[in-house]
PDB file of C-alpha atoms in Angstrom:
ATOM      1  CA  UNK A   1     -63.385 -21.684 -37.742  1.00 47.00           C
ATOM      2  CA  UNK A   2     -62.163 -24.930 -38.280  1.00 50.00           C
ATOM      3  CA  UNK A   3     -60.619 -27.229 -35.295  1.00 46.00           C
ATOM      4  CA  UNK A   4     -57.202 -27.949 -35.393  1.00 43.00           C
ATOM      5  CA  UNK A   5     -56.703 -28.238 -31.652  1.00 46.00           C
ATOM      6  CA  UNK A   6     -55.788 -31.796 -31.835  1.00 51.00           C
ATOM      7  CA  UNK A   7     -53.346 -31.435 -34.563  1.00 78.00           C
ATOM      8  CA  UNK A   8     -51.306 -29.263 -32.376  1.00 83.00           C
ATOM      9  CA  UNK A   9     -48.734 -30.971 -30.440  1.00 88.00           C
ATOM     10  CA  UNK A  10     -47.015 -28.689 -27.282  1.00 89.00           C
ATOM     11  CA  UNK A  11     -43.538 -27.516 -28.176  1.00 88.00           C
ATOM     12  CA  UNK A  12     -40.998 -26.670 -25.678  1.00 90.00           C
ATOM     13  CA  UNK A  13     -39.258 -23.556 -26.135  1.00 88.00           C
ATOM     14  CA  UNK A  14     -35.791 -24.764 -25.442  1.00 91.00           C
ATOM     15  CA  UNK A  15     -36.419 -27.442 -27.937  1.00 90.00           C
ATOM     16  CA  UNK A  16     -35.937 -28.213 -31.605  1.00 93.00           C
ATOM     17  CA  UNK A  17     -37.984 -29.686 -34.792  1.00 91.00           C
ATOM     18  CA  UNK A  18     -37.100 -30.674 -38.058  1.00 91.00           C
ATOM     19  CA  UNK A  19     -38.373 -28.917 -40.654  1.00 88.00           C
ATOM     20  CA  UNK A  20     -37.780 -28.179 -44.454  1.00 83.00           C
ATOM     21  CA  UNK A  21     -39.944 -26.002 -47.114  1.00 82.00           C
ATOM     22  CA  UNK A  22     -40.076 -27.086 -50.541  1.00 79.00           C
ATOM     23  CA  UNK A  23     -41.893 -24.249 -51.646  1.00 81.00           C
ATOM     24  CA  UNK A  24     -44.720 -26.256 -52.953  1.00 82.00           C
ATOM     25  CA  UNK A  25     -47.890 -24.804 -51.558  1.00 85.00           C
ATOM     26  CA  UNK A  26     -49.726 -27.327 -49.926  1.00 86.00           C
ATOM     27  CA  UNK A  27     -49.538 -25.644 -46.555  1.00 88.00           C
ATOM     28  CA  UNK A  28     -51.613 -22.768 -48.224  1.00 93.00           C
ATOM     29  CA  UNK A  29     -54.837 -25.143 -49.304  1.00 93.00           C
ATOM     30  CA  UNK A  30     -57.038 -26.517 -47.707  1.00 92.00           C
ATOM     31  CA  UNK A  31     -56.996 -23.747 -45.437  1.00 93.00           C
ATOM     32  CA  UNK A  32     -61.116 -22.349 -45.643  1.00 93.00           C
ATOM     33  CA  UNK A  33     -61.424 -20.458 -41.970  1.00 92.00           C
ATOM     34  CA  UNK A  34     -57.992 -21.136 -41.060  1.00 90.00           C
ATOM     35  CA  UNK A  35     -55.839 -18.302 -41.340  1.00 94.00           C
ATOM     36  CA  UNK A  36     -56.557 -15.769 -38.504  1.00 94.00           C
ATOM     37  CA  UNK A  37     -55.843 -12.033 -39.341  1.00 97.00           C
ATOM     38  CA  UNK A  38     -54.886 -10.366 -36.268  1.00 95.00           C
ATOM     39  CA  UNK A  39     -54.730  -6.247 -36.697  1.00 96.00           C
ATOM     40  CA  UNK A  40     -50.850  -6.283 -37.518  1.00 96.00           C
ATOM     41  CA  UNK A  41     -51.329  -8.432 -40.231  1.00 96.00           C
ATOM     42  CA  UNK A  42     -54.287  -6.611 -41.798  1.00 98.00           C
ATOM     43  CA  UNK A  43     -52.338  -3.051 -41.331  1.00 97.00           C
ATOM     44  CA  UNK A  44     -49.206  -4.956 -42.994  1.00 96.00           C
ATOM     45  CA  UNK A  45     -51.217  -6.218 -46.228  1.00 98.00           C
ATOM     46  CA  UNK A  46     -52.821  -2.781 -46.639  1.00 98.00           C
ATOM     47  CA  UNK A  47     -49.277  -1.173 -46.298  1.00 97.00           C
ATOM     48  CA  UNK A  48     -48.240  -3.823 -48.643  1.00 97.00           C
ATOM     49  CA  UNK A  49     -51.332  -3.672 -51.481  1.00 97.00           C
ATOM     50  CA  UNK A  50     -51.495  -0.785 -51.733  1.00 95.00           C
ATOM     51  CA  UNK A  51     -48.574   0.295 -53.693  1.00 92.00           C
ATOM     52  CA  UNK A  52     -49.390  -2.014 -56.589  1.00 90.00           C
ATOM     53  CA  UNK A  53     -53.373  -1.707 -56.686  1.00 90.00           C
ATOM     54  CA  UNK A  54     -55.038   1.408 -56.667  1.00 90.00           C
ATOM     55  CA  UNK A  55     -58.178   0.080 -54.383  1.00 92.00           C
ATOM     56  CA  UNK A  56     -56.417  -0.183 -51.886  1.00 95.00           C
ATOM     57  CA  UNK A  57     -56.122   2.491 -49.832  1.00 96.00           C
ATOM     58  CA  UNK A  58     -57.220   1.443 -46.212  1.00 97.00           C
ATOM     59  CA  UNK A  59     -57.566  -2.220 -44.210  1.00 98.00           C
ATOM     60  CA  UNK A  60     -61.117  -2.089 -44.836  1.00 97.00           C
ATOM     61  CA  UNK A  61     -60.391  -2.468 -48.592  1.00 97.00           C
ATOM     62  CA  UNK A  62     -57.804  -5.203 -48.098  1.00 97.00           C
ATOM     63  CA  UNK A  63     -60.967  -7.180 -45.697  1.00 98.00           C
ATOM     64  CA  UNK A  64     -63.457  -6.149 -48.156  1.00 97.00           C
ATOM     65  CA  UNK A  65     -61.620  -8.080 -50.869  1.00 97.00           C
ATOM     66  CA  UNK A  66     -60.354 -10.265 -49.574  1.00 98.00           C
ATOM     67  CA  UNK A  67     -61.406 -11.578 -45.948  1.00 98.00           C
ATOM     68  CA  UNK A  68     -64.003 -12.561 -44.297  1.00 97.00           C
ATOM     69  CA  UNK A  69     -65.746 -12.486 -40.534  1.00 96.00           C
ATOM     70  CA  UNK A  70     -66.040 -15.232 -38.183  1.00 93.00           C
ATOM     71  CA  UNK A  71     -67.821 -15.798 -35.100  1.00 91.00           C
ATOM     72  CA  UNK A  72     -65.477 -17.600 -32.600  1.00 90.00           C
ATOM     73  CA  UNK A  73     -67.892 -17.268 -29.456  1.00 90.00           C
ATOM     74  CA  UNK A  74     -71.485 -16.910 -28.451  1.00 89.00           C
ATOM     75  CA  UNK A  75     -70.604 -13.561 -26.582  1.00 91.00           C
ATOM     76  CA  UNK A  76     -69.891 -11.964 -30.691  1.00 91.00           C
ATOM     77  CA  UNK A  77     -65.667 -12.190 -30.216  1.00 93.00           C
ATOM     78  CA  UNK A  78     -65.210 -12.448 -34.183  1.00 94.00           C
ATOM     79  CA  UNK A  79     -61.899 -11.996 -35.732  1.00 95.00           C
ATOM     80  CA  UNK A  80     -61.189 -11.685 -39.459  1.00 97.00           C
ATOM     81  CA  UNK A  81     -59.967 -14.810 -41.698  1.00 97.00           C
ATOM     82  CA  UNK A  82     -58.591 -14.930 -45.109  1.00 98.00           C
ATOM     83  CA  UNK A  83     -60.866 -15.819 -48.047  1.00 98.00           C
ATOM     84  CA  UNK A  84     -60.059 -19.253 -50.065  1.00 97.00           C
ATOM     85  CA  UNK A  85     -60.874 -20.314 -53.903  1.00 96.00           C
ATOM     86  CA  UNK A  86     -61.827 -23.217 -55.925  1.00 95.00           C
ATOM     87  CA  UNK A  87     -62.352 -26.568 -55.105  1.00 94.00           C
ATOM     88  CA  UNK A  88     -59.079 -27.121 -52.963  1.00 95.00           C
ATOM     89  CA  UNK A  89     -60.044 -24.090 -50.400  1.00 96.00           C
ATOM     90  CA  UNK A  90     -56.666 -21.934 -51.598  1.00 97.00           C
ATOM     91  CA  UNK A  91     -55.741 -19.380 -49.896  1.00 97.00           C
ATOM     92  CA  UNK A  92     -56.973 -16.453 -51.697  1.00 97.00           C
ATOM     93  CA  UNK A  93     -53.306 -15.294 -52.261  1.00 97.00           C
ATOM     94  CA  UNK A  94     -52.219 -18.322 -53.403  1.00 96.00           C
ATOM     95  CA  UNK A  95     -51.062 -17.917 -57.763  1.00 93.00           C
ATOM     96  CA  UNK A  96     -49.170 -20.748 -59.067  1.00 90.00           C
ATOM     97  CA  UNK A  97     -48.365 -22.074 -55.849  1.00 89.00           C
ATOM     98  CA  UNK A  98     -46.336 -18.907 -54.813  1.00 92.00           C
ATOM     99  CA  UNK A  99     -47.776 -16.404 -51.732  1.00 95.00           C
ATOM    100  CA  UNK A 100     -48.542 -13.024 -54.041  1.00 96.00           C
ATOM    101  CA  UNK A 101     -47.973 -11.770 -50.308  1.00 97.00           C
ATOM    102  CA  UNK A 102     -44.855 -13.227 -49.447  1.00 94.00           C
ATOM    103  CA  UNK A 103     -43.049  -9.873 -47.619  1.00 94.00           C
ATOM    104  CA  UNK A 104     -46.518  -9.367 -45.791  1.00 96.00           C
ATOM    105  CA  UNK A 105     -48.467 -12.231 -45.114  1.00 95.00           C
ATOM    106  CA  UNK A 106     -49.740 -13.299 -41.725  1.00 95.00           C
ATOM    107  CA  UNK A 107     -48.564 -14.322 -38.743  1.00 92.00           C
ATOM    108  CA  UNK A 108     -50.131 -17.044 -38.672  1.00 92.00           C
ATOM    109  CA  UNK A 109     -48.004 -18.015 -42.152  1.00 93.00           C
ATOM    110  CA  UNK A 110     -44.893 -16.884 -41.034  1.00 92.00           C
ATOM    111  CA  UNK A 111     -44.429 -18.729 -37.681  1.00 91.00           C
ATOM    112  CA  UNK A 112     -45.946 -21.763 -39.698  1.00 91.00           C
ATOM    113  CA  UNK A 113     -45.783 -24.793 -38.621  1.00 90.00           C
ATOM    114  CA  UNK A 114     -45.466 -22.926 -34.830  1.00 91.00           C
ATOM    115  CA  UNK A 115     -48.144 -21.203 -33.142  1.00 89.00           C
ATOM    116  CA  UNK A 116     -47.265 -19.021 -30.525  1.00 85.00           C
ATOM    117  CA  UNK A 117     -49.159 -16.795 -27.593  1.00 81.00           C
ATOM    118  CA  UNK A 118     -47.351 -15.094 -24.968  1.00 77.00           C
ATOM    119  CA  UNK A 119     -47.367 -16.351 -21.518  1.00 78.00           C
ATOM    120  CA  UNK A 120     -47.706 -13.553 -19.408  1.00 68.00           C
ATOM    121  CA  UNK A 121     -44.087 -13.696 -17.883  1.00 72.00           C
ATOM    122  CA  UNK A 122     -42.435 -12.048 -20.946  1.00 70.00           C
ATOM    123  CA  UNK A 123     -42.026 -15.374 -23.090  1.00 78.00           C
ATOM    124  CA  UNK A 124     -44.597 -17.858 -25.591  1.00 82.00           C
ATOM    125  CA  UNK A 125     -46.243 -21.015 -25.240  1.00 87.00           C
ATOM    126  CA  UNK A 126     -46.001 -22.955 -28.376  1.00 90.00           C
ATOM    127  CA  UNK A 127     -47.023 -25.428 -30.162  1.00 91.00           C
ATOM    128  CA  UNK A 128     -46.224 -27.334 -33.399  1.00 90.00           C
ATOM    129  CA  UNK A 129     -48.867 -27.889 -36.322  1.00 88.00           C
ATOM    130  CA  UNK A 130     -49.426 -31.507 -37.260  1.00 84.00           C
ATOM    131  CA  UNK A 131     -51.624 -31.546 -39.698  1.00 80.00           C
ATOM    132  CA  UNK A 132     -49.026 -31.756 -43.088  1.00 78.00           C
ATOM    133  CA  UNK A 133     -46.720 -34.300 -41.145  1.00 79.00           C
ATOM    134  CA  UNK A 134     -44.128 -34.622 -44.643  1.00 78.00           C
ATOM    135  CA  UNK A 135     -43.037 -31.089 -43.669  1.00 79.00           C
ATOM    136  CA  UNK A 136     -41.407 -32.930 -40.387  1.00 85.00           C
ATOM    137  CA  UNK A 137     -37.901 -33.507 -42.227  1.00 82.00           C
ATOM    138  CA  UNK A 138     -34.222 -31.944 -42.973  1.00 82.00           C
ATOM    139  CA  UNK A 139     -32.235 -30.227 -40.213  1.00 88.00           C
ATOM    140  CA  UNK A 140     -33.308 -29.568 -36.520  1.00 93.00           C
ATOM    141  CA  UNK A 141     -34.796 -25.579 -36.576  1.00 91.00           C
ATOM    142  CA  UNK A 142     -34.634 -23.917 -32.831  1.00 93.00           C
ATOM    143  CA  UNK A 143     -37.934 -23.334 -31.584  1.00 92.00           C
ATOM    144  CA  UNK A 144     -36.470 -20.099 -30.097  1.00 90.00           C
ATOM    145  CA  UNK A 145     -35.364 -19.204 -32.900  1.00 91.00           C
ATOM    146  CA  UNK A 146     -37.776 -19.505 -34.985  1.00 91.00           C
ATOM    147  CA  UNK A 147     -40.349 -17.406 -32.910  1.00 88.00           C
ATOM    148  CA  UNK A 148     -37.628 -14.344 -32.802  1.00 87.00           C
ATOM    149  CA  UNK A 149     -37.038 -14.481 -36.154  1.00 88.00           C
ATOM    150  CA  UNK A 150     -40.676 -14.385 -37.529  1.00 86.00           C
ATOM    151  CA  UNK A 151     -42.345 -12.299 -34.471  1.00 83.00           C
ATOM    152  CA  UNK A 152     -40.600  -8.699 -33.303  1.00 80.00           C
ATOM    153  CA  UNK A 153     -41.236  -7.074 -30.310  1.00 80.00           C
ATOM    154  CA  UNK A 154     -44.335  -4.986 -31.460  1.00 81.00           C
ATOM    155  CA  UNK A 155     -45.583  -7.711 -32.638  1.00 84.00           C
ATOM    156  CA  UNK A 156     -45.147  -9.465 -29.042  1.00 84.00           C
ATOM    157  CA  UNK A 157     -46.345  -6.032 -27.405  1.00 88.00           C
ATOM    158  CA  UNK A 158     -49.663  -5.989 -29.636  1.00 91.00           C
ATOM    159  CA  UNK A 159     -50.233 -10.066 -28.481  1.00 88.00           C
ATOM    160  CA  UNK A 160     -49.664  -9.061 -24.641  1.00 88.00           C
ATOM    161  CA  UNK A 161     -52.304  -6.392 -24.867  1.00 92.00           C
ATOM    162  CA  UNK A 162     -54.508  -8.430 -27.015  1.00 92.00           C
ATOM    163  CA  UNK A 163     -54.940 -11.453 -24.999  1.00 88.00           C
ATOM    164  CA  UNK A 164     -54.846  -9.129 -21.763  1.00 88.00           C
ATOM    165  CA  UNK A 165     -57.991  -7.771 -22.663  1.00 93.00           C
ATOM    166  CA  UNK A 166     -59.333 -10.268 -24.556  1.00 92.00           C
ATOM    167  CA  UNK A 167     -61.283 -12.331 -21.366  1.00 91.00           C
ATOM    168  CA  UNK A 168     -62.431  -8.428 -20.664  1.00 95.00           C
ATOM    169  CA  UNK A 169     -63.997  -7.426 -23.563  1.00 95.00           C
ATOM    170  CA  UNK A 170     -65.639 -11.167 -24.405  1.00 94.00           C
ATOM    171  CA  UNK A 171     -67.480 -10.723 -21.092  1.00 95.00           C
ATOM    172  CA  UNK A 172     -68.767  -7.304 -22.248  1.00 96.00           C
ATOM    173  CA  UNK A 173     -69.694  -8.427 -25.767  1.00 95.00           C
ATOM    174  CA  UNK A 174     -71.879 -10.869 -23.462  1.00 94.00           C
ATOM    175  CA  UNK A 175     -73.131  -8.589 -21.452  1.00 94.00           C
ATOM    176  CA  UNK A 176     -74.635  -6.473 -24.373  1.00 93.00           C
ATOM    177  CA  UNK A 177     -78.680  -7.341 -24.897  1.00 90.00           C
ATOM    178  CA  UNK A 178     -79.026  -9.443 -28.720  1.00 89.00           C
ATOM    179  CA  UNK A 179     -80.706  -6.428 -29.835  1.00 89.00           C
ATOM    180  CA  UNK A 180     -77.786  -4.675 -29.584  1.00 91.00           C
ATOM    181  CA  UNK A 181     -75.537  -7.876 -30.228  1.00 92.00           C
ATOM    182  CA  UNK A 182     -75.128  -6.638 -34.168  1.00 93.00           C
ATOM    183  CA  UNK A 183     -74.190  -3.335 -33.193  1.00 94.00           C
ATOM    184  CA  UNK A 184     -71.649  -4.376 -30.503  1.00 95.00           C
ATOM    185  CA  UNK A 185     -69.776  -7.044 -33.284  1.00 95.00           C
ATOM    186  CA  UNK A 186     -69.577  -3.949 -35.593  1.00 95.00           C
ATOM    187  CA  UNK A 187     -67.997  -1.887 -32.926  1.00 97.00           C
ATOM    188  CA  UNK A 188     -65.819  -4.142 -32.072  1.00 97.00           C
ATOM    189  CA  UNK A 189     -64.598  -4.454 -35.620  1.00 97.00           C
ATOM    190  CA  UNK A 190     -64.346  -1.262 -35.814  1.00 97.00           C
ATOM    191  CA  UNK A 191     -61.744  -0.922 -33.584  1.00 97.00           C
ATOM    192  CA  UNK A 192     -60.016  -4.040 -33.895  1.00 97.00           C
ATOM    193  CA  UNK A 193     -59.502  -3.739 -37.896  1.00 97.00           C
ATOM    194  CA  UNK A 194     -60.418  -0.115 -39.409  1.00 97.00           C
ATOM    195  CA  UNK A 195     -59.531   2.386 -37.629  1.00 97.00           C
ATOM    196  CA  UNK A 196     -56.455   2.792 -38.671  1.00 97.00           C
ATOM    197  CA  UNK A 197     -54.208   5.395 -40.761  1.00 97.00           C
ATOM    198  CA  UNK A 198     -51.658   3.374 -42.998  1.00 97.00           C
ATOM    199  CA  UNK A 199     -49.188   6.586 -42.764  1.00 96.00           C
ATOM    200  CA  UNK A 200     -48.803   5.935 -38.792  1.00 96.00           C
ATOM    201  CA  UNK A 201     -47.366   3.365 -36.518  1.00 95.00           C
ATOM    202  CA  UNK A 202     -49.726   0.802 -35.817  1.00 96.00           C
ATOM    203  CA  UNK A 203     -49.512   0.089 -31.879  1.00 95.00           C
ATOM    204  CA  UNK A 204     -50.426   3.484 -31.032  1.00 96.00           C
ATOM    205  CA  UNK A 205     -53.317   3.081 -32.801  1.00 97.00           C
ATOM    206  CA  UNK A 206     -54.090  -0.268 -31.530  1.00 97.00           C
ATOM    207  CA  UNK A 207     -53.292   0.561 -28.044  1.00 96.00           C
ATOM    208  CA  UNK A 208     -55.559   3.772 -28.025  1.00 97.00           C
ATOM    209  CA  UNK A 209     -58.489   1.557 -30.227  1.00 97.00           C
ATOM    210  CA  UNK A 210     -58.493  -0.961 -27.616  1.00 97.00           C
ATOM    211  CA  UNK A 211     -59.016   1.519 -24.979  1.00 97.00           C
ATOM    212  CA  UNK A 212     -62.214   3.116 -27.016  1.00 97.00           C
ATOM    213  CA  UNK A 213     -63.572  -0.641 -27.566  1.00 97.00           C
ATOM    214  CA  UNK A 214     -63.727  -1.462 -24.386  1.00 97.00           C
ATOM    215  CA  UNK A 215     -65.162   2.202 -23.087  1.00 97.00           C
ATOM    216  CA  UNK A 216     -67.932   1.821 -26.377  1.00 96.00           C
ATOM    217  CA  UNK A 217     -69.147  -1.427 -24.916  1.00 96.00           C
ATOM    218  CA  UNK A 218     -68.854  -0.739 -21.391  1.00 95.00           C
ATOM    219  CA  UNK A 219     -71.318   1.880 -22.010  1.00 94.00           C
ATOM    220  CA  UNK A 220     -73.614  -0.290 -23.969  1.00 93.00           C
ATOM    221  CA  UNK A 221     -74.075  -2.815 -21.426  1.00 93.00           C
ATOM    222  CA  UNK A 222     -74.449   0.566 -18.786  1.00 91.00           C
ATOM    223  CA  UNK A 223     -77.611   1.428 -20.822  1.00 84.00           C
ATOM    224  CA  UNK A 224     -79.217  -1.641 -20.073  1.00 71.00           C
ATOM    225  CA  UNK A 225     -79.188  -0.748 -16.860  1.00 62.00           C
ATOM    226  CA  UNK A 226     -77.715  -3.729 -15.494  1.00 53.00           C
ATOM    227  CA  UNK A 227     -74.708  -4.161 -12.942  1.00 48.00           C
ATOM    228  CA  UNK A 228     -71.431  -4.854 -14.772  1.00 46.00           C
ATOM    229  CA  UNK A 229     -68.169  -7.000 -13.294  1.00 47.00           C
ATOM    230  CA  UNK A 230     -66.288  -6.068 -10.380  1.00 47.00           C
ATOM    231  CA  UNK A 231     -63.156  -5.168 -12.525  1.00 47.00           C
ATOM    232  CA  UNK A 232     -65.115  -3.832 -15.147  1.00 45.00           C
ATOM    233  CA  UNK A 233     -66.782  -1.094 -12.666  1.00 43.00           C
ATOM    234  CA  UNK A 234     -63.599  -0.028 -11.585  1.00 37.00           C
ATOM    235  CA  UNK A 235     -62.057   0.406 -14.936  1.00 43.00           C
ATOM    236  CA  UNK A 236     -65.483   2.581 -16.041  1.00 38.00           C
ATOM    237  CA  UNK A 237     -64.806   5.433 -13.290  1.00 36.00           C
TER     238      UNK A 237
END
């Protein structure tokens, strides 16, 4: 995945940014391995798809068409990322320089140009995308603001549990032998993306999927016979 780290400037919640949208699409190219799909956002576009296109009728149909996988760490953490097109790297729902997603799209797109993680402490860190600087203009948006109104409280309960575990189930995923390393990236797929029903809530799900993943590989690094962590030991009895 591309490295944007140092086009990200910290952004104080209690402050403010200028910011204007002209609708004109250049936020969405240039954007090969650069759009993270988190679970909520895959669920969404399936929810979304699937009333106006026949194939799709699950989120692995959605990532078969139209994501793809990436390998963030050596331990196997992968996460899904939108596919791109043509020459300029477009985002892959990018027609005429209008999102065919709009009412779905991800995260990632909606809090645009602000990313934002929880802190722990009921609350975000954020920070402000630099890399299209001519966006930076018009009247002064409420970083507060701007989080609520793009990222609702599931949404914020789904993060919390996601980067609670997250340290947890990387150490696992590199605990797990390479022969088994293929195996333990499709498990943790598995749960993180598919296994979902589009008819029911997503957080359930997710909350009960993240609870199997991390049982699944706990019991694949158990059957190489070697010790696990302290916390992870505790959490297997």
């Amino acid at each position: 995945m591309k490295d944007f780290v140092t086009l990200m400037a910290p952004l104080p919640l209690t402050g403010t940014f200028p910011f204007h949208c002209e609708a004109c699409g250049q936020c969405c190219l240039h954007v090969k391995e650069s759009i993270p799909l988190e679970g909520p956002d895959v669920f969404r576009l399936a929810r979304f798809l699937r009333d106006g296109d026949e194939r799709i009728r699950s989120t692995a149909d959605v990532l078969l068409r139209y994501a793809e996988v990436t390998v963030l760490s050596s331990s196997g953490y992968a996460m899904y990322v939108l596919k791109t097109t043509g020459r300029e790297e477009a985002c892959v729902f990018l027609k005429d320089n209008r999102c065919m997603v709009h009412p779905a799209k991800p995260k990632a797109c909606r809090t645009y140009p602000v990313s934002a993680v929880p802190d722990g402490d009921g609350s975000y860190i954020a920070h402000l995308s630099m890399d299209r600087p001519y966006h930076f203009k018009g009247p002064e948006v409420s970083v507060k603001r701007w989080i609520k109104r793009y990222c609702k409280k599931e949404e914020y309960d789904f993060w919390v549990m996601e980067f609670g575990s997250a340290v947890t189930i990387e150490r696992l995923l590199g605990r797990v032998p390479e022969t088994e390393k293929d195996r333990a990236i499709d498990t943790f797929l598995r749960f993180k993306y598919l296994d979902y029903g589009l008819d029911k809530p997503f957080f359930p799900q997710f909350k009960e999927n993240n609870q199997k993943l991390m049982e699944a590989l706990r019991a694949m690094v158990l059957e190489t016979g070697l010790e696990t962590y302290p916390e992870e030991r505790i959490n297997h009895r």
